[in-house]
One Martini backbone bead per residue (centre of mass of N, CA, C, O) as a GRO file, in nm:
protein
  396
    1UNK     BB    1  -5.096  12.653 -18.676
    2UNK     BB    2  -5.066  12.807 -18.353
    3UNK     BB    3  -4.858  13.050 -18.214
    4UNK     BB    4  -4.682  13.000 -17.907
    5UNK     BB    5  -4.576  13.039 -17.593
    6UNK     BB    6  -4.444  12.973 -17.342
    7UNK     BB    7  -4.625  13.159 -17.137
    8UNK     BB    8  -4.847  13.029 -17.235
    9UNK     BB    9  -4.815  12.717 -17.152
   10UNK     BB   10  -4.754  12.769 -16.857
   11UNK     BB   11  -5.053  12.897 -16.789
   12UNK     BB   12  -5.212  12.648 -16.880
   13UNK     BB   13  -5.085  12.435 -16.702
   14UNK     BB   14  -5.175  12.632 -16.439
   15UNK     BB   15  -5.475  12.609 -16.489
   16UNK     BB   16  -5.532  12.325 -16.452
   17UNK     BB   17  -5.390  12.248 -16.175
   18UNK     BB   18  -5.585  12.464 -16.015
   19UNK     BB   19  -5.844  12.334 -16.124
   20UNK     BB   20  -5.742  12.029 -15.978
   21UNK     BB   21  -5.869  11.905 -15.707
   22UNK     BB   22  -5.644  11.671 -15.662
   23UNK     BB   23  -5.433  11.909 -15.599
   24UNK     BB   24  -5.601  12.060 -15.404
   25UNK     BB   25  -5.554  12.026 -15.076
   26UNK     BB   26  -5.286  11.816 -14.994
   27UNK     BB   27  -5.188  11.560 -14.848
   28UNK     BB   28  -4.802  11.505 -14.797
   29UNK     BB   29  -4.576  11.249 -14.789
   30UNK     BB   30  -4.233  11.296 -14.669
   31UNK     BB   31  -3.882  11.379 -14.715
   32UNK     BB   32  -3.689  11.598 -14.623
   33UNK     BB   33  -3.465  11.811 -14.843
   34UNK     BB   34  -3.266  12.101 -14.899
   35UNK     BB   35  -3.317  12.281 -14.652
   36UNK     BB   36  -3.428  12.656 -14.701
   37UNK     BB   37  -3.411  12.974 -14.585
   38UNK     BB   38  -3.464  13.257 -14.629
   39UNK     BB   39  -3.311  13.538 -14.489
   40UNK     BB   40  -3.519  13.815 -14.616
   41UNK     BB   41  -3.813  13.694 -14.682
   42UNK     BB   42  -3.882  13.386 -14.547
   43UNK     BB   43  -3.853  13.214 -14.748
   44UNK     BB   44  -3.914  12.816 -14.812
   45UNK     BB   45  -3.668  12.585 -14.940
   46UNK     BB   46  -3.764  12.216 -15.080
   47UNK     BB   47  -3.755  11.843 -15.108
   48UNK     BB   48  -4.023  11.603 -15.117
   49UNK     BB   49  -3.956  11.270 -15.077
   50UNK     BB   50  -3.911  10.936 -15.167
   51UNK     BB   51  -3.794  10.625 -15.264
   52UNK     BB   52  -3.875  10.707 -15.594
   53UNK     BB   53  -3.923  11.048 -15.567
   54UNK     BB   54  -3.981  11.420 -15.626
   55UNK     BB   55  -4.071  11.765 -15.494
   56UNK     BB   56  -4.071  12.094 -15.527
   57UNK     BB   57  -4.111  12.342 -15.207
   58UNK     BB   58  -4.289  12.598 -15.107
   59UNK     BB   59  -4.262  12.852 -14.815
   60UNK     BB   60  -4.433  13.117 -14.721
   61UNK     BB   61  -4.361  13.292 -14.511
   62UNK     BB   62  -4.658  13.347 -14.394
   63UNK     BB   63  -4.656  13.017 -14.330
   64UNK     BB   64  -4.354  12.992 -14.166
   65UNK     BB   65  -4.432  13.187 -13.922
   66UNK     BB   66  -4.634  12.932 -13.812
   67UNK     BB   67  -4.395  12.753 -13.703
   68UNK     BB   68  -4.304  12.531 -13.421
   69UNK     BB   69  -4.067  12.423 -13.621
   70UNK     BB   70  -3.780  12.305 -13.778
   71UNK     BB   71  -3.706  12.194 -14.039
   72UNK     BB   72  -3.525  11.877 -14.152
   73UNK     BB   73  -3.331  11.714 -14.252
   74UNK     BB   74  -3.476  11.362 -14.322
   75UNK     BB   75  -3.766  11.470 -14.236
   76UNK     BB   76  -4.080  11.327 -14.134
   77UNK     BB   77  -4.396  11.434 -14.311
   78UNK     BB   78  -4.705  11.661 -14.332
   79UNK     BB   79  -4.819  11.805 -14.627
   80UNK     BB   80  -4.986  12.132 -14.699
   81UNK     BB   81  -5.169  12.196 -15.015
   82UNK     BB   82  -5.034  12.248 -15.386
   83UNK     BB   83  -5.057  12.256 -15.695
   84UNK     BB   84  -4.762  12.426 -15.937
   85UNK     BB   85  -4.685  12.679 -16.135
   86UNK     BB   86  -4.351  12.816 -16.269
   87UNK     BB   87  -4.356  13.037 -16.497
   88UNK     BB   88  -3.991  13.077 -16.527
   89UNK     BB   89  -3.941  12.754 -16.598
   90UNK     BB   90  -4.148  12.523 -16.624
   91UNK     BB   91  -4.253  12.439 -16.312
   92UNK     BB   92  -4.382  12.200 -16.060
   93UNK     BB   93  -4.497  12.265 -15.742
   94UNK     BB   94  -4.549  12.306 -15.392
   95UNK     BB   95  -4.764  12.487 -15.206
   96UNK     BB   96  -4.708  12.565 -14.853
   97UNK     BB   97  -4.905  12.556 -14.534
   98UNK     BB   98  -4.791  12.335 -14.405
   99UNK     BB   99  -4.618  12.140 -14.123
  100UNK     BB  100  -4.613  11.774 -14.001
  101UNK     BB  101  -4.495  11.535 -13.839
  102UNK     BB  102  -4.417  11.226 -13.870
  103UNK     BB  103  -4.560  11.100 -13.562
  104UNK     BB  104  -4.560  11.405 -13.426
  105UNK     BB  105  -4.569  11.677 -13.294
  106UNK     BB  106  -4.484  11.998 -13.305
  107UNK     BB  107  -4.427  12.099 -13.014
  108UNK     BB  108  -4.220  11.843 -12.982
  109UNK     BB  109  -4.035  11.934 -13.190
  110UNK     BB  110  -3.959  12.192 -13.085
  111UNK     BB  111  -3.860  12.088 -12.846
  112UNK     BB  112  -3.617  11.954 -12.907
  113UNK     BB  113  -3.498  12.172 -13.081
  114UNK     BB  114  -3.454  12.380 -12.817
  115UNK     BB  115  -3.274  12.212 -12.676
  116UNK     BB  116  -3.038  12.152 -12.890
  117UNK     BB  117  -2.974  12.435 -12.903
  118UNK     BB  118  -2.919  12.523 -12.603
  119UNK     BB  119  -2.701  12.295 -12.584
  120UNK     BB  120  -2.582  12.423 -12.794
  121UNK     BB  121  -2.511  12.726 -12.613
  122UNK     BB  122  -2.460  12.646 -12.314
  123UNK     BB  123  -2.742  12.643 -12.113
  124UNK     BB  124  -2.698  12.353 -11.945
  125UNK     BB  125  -2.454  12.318 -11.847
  126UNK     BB  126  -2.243  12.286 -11.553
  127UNK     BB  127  -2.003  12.513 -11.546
  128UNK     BB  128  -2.290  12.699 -11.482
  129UNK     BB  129  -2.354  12.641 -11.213
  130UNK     BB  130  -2.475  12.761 -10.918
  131UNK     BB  131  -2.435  12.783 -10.568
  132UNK     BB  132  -2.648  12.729 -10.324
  133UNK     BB  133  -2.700  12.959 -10.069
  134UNK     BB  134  -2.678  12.843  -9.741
  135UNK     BB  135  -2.786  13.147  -9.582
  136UNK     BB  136  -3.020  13.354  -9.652
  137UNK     BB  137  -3.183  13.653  -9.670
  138UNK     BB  138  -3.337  13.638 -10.003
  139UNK     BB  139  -3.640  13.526 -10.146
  140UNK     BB  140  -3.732  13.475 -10.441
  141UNK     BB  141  -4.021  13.488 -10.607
  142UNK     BB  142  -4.184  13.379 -10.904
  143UNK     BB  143  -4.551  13.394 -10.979
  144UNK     BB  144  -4.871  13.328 -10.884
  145UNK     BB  145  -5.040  13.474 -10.606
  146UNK     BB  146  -5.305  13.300 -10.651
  147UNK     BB  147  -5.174  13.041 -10.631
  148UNK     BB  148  -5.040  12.716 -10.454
  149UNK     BB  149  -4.768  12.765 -10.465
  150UNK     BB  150  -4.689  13.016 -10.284
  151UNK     BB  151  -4.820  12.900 -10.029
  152UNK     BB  152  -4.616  12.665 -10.002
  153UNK     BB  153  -4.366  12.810  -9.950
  154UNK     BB  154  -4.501  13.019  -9.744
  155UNK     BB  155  -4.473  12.780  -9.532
  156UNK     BB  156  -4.238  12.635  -9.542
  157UNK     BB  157  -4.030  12.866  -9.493
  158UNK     BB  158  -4.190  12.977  -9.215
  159UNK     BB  159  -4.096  12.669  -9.078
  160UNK     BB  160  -3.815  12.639  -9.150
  161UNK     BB  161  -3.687  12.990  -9.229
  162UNK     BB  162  -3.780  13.271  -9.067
  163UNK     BB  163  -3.515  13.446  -9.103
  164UNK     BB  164  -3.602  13.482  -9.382
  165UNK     BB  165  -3.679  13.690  -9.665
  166UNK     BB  166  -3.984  13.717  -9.872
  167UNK     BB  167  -3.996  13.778 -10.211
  168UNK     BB  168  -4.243  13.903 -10.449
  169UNK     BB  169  -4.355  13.808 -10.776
  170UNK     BB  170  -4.581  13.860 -10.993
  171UNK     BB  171  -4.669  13.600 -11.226
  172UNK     BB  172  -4.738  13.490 -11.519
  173UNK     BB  173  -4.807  13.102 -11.631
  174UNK     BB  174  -5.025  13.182 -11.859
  175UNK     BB  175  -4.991  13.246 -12.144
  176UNK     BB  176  -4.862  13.486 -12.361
  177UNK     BB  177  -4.796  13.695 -12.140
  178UNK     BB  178  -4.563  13.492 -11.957
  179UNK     BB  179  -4.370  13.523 -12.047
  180UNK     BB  180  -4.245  13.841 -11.975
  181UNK     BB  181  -4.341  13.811 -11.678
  182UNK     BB  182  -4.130  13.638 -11.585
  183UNK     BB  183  -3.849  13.788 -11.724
  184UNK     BB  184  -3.904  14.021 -11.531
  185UNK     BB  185  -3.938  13.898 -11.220
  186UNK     BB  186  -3.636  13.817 -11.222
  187UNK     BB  187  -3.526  14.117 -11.273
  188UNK     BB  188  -3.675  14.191 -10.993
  189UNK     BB  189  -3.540  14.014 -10.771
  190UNK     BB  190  -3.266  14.117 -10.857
  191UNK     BB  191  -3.299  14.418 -10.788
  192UNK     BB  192  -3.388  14.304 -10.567
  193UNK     BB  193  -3.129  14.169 -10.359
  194UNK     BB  194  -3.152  13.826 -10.405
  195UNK     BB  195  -2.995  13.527 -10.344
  196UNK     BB  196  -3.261  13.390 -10.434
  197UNK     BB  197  -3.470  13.229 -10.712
  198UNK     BB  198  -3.779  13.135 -10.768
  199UNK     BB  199  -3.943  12.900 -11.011
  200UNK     BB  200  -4.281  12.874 -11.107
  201UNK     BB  201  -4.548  12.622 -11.047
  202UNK     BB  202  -4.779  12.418 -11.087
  203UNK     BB  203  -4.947  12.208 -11.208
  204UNK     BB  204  -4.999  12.040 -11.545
  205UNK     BB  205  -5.027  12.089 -11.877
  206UNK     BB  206  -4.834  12.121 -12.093
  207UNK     BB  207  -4.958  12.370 -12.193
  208UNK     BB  208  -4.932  12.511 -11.896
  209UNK     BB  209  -4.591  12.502 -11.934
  210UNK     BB  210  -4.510  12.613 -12.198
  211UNK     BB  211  -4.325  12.904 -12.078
  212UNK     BB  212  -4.111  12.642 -11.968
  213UNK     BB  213  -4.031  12.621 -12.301
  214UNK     BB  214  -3.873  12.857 -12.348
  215UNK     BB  215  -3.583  13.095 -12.455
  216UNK     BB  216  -3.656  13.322 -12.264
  217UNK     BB  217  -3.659  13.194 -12.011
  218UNK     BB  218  -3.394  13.017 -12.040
  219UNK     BB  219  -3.198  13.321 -12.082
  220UNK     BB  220  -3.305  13.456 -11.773
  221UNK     BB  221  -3.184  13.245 -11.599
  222UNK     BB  222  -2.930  13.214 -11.688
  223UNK     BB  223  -2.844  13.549 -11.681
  224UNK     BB  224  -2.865  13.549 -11.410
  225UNK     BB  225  -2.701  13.646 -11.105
  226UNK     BB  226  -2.867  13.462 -10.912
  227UNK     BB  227  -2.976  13.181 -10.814
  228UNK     BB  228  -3.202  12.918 -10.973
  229UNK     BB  229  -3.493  12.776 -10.895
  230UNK     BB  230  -3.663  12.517 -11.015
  231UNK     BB  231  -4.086  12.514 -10.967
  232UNK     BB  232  -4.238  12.247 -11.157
  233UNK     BB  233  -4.529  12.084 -11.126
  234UNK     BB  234  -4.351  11.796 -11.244
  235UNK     BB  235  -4.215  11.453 -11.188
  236UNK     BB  236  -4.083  11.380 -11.484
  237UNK     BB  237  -4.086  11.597 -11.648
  238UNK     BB  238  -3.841  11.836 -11.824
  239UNK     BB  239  -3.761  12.163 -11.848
  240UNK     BB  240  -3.600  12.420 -11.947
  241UNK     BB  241  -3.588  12.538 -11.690
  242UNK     BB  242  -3.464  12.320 -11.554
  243UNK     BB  243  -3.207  12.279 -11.716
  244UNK     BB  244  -3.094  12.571 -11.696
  245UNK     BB  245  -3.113  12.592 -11.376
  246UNK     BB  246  -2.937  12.529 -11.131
  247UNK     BB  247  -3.194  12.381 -10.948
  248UNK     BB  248  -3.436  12.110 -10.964
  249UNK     BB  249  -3.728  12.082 -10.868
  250UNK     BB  250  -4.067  11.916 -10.856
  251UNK     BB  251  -4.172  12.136 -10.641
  252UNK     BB  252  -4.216  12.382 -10.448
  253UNK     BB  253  -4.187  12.263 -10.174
  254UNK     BB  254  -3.901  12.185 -10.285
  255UNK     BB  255  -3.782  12.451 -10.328
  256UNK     BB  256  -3.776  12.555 -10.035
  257UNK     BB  257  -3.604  12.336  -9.903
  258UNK     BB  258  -3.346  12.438 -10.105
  259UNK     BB  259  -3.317  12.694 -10.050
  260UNK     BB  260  -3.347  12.645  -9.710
  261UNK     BB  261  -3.278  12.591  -9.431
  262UNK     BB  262  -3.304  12.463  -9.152
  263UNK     BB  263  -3.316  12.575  -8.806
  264UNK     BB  264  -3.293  12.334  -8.621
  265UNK     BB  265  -3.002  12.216  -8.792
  266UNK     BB  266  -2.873  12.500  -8.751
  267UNK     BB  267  -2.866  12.505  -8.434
  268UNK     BB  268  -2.717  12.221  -8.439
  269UNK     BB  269  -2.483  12.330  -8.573
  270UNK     BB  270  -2.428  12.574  -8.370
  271UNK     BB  271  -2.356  12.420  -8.116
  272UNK     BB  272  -2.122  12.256  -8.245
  273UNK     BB  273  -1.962  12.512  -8.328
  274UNK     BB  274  -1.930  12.600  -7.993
  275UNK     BB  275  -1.811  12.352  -7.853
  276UNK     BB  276  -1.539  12.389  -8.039
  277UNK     BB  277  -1.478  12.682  -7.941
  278UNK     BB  278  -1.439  12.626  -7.671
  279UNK     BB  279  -1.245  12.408  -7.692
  280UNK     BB  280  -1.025  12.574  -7.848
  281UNK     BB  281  -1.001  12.798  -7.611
  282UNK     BB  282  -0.888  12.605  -7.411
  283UNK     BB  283  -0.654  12.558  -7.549
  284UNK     BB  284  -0.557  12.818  -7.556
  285UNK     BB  285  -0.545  12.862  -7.255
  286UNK     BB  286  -0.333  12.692  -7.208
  287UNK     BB  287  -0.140  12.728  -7.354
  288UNK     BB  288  -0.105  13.044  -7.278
  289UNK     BB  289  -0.037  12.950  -6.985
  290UNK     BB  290   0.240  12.790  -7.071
  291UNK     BB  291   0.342  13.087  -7.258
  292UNK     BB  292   0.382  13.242  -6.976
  293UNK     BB  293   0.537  13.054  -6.799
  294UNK     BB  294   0.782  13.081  -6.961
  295UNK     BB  295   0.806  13.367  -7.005
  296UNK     BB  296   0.817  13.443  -6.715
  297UNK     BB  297   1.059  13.265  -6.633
  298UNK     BB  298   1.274  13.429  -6.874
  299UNK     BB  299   1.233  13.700  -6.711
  300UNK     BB  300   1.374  13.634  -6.449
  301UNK     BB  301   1.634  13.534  -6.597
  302UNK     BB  302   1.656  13.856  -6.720
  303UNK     BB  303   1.640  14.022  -6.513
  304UNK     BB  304   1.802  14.268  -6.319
  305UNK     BB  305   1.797  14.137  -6.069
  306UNK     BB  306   1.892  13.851  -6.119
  307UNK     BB  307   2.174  13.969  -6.277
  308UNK     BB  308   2.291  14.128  -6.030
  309UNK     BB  309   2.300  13.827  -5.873
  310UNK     BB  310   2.477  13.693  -6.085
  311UNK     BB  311   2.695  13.928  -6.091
  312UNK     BB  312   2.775  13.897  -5.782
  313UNK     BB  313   2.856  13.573  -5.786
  314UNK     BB  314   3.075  13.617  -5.967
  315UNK     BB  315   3.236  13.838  -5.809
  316UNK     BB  316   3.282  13.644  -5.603
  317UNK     BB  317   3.430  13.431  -5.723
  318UNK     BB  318   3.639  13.626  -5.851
  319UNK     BB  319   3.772  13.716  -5.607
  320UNK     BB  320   3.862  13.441  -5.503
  321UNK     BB  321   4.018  13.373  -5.761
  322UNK     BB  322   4.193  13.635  -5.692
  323UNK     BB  323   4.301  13.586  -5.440
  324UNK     BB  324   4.431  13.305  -5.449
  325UNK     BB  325   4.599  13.366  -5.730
  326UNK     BB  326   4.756  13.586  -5.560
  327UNK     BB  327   4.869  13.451  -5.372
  328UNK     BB  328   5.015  13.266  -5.489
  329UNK     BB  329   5.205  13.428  -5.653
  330UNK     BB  330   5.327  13.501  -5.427
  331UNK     BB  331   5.408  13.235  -5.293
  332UNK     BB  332   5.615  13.210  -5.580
  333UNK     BB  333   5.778  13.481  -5.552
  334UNK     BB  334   5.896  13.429  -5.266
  335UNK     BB  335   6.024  13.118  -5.341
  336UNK     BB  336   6.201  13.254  -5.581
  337UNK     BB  337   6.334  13.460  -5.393
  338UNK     BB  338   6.476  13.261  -5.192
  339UNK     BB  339   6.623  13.108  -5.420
  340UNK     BB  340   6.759  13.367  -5.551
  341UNK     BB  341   6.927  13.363  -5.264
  342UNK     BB  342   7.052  13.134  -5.168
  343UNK     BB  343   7.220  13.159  -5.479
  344UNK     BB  344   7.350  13.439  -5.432
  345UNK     BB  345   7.495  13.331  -5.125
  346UNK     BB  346   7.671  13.143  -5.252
  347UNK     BB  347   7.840  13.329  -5.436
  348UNK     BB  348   7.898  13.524  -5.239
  349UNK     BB  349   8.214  13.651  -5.091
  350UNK     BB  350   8.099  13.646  -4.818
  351UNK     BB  351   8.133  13.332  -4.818
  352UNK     BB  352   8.411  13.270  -4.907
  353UNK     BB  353   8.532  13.427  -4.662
  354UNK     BB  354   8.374  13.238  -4.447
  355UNK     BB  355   8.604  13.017  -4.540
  356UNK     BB  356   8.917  13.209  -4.554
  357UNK     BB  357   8.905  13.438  -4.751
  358UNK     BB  358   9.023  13.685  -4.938
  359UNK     BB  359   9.081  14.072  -5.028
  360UNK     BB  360   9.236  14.230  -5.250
  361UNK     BB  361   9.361  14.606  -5.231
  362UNK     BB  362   9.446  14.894  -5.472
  363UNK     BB  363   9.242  15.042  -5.390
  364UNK     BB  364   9.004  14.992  -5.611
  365UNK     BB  365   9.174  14.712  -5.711
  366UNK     BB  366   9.145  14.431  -5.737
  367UNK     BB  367   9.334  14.160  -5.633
  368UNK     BB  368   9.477  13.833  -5.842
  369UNK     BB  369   9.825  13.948  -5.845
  370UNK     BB  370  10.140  14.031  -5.749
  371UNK     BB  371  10.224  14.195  -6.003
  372UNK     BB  372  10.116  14.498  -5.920
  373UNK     BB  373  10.328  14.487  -5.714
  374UNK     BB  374  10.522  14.669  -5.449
  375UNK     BB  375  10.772  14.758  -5.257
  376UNK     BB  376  10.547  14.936  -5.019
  377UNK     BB  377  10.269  14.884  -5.084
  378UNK     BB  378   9.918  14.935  -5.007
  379UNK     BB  379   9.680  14.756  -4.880
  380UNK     BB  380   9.347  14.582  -4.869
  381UNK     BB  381   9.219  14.361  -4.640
  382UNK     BB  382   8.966  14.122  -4.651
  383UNK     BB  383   8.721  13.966  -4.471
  384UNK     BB  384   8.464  13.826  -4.325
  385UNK     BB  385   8.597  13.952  -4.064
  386UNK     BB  386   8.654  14.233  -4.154
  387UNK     BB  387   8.995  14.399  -4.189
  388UNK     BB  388   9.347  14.541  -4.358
  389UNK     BB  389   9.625  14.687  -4.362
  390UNK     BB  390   9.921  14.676  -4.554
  391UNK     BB  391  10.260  14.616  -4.626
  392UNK     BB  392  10.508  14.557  -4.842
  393UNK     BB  393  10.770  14.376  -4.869
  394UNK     BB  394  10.773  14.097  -5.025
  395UNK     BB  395  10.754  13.964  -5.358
  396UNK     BB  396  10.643  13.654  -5.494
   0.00000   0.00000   0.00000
């Protein structure tokens, strides 16, 4: 019996199952699980099961990045392969060449991952959407100048808001190289200074659409410093370039209408808010006049002269009220001084000696009893009229 090797044994049963038509070119549906990604070579590998069994698979880089969408565990597929042995393990498994969704198209299924994708990344927040400006001076366009979307905008604008400048953009809305020409021209608009930019083009199919379902285009909105206002001419389906915009428009001719005021409405608007300014200056000018004429009330009741006439009139008060008190406290004066003459006038000697009395006097000496007296004493007699001298001759 001949001694082989493992390798030997790996190389044969892979060289079978390589020549085995029946296992060469299979499309298997299954259930993805496990799926990992090298991060470095960017080969993929997962388990592909049904309800059974299941089998071990790999699909190289060169083959994997042409996947429109990222397979995820769970997902139900249609793969496209061979079977193979790995001959160093002595297993074999699926070698895949595409990977499509089972029952969704590979576009619909990327169209949904790269939303949810972008929706956790809150680049559809609300958030951040930022509100179009009232009244713009510069209105950019980014779309192709050759297509009816342009045309449409610029009818709406230039009859609706001819104040507004339209600045165009031309770029590309179809084709491989239309990214890239869309994420240039919002930030060509955004360079020019202006205030608001429509993004968009007109109707047509999925695949035509498909410029504004890209991750690029969705974050050169989002990143936009001004608001962008989506105008993708398709009334049901939204994209993604809508979900990102500020705002979104169902065709462009609504989406001009939405960038800029009517022109009419906003007259008929300055209208009302010149009657409302006249109005409110009449009323500031009435208060004015209200409170001109208090305050120059105020100021002649404080002038200089209206002062010195109140000054004059007090002067005059107060004289004649100094006047009355003088004259007053004087005829108290007179009236207490005359009291206090009758009283004095009453207790006067010379009062007394008019009823009888007289005064004796020895020298400068009042006497009030003989005892002080000699006989011989010259004395002094005063009466009430007149006076005389006398000599004593007996004392008693």
């Amino acid at each position: 019996m001949p001694v082989i090797t493992v390798t030997q044994i790996n190389r044969y049963i892979g060289s079978i199952l390589k020549n085995d038509r029946n296992i060469q070119g299979v499309m298997v549906r299954g259930e993805i699980s496990n799926y990992v990604k090298h991060f470095r070579s960017g080969h993929v590998y997962f388990t592909l099961k049904d309800s059974e069994s299941a089998i071990k698979a790999v699909m190289f880089a060169n083959s994997a990045v042409r996947l429109k969408f990222t397979p995820e565990d769970g997902m139900s597929v249609l793969v496209s392969g061979s079977i193979g042995v790995y001959e160093r393990d002595g297993a074999y498994q699926l070698y895949v060449n595409d990977i499509i969704p089972d029952g969704a198209g590979a576009a619909g299924v990327a169209l949904e991952q790269l939303k949810k994708k972008l929706q956790k990344e809150g680049i559809f927040d609300t958030a951040h959407k930022r509100s179009i400006p009232p009244i713009p001076k510069k209105i950019g366009v980014v779309t192709s100048l050759s297509g009816a979307a342009v045309r449409d905008i610029i009818n709406v604008l230039s009859r609706r808001y001819p104040l507004g400048e339209v600045y165009l953009v031309n770029a590309l809305v179809q084709g491989e190289a239309a990214v890239d020409s869309v994420c240039k021209g919002i930030l060509k608009a955004e360079a020019a200074g202006c205030d608001i930019i429509i993004v968009g083009r007109g109707g047509g199919s999925s695949e035509d659409l498909s410029v504004f379902n890209t991750e690029k285009v969705a974050y050169a909105i989002y990143n936009s410093k001004v608001p962008v206002i989506s105008a993708v001419g398709h009334e049901t389906d939204f994209t993604i370039a809508d979900l990102a915009a500020d705002l979104r428009a169902p065709t462009p001719s609504a989406a001009a209408e939405l960038a800029a005021p009517d022109i009419a409405l906003l007259y008929e608007k300055l209208s009302g808010i010149e009657r409302h300014m006249e109005k409110a200056v009449l009323t500031c000018f009435d208060k004015a006049v209200d409170r001109f004429t208090t305050i120059n009330a105020r100021l002649l009741a404080q002038s200089p002269e209206k002062r010195l006439k109140l000054t004059d009139e007090r002067l005059s008060v107060l004289e004649t009220r100094s006047r009355t008190a003088l004259l007053r406290y004087i005829d108290k004066l007179e009236r207490n001084f005359a009291e206090k003459t009758a009283r004095l006038d009453s207790l006067s000697p010379l009062k007394v000696l008019s009823r009888g009395y007289s005064l004796v006097y020895k020298g400068e000496k009042l006497l009030n009893s003989s005892d002080n007296l000699e006989n011989g004493d010259i004395i002094k007699i005063t009466f009430g009229n007149g006076g005389a001298d006398a000599e004593i001759k007996d004392k008693w």
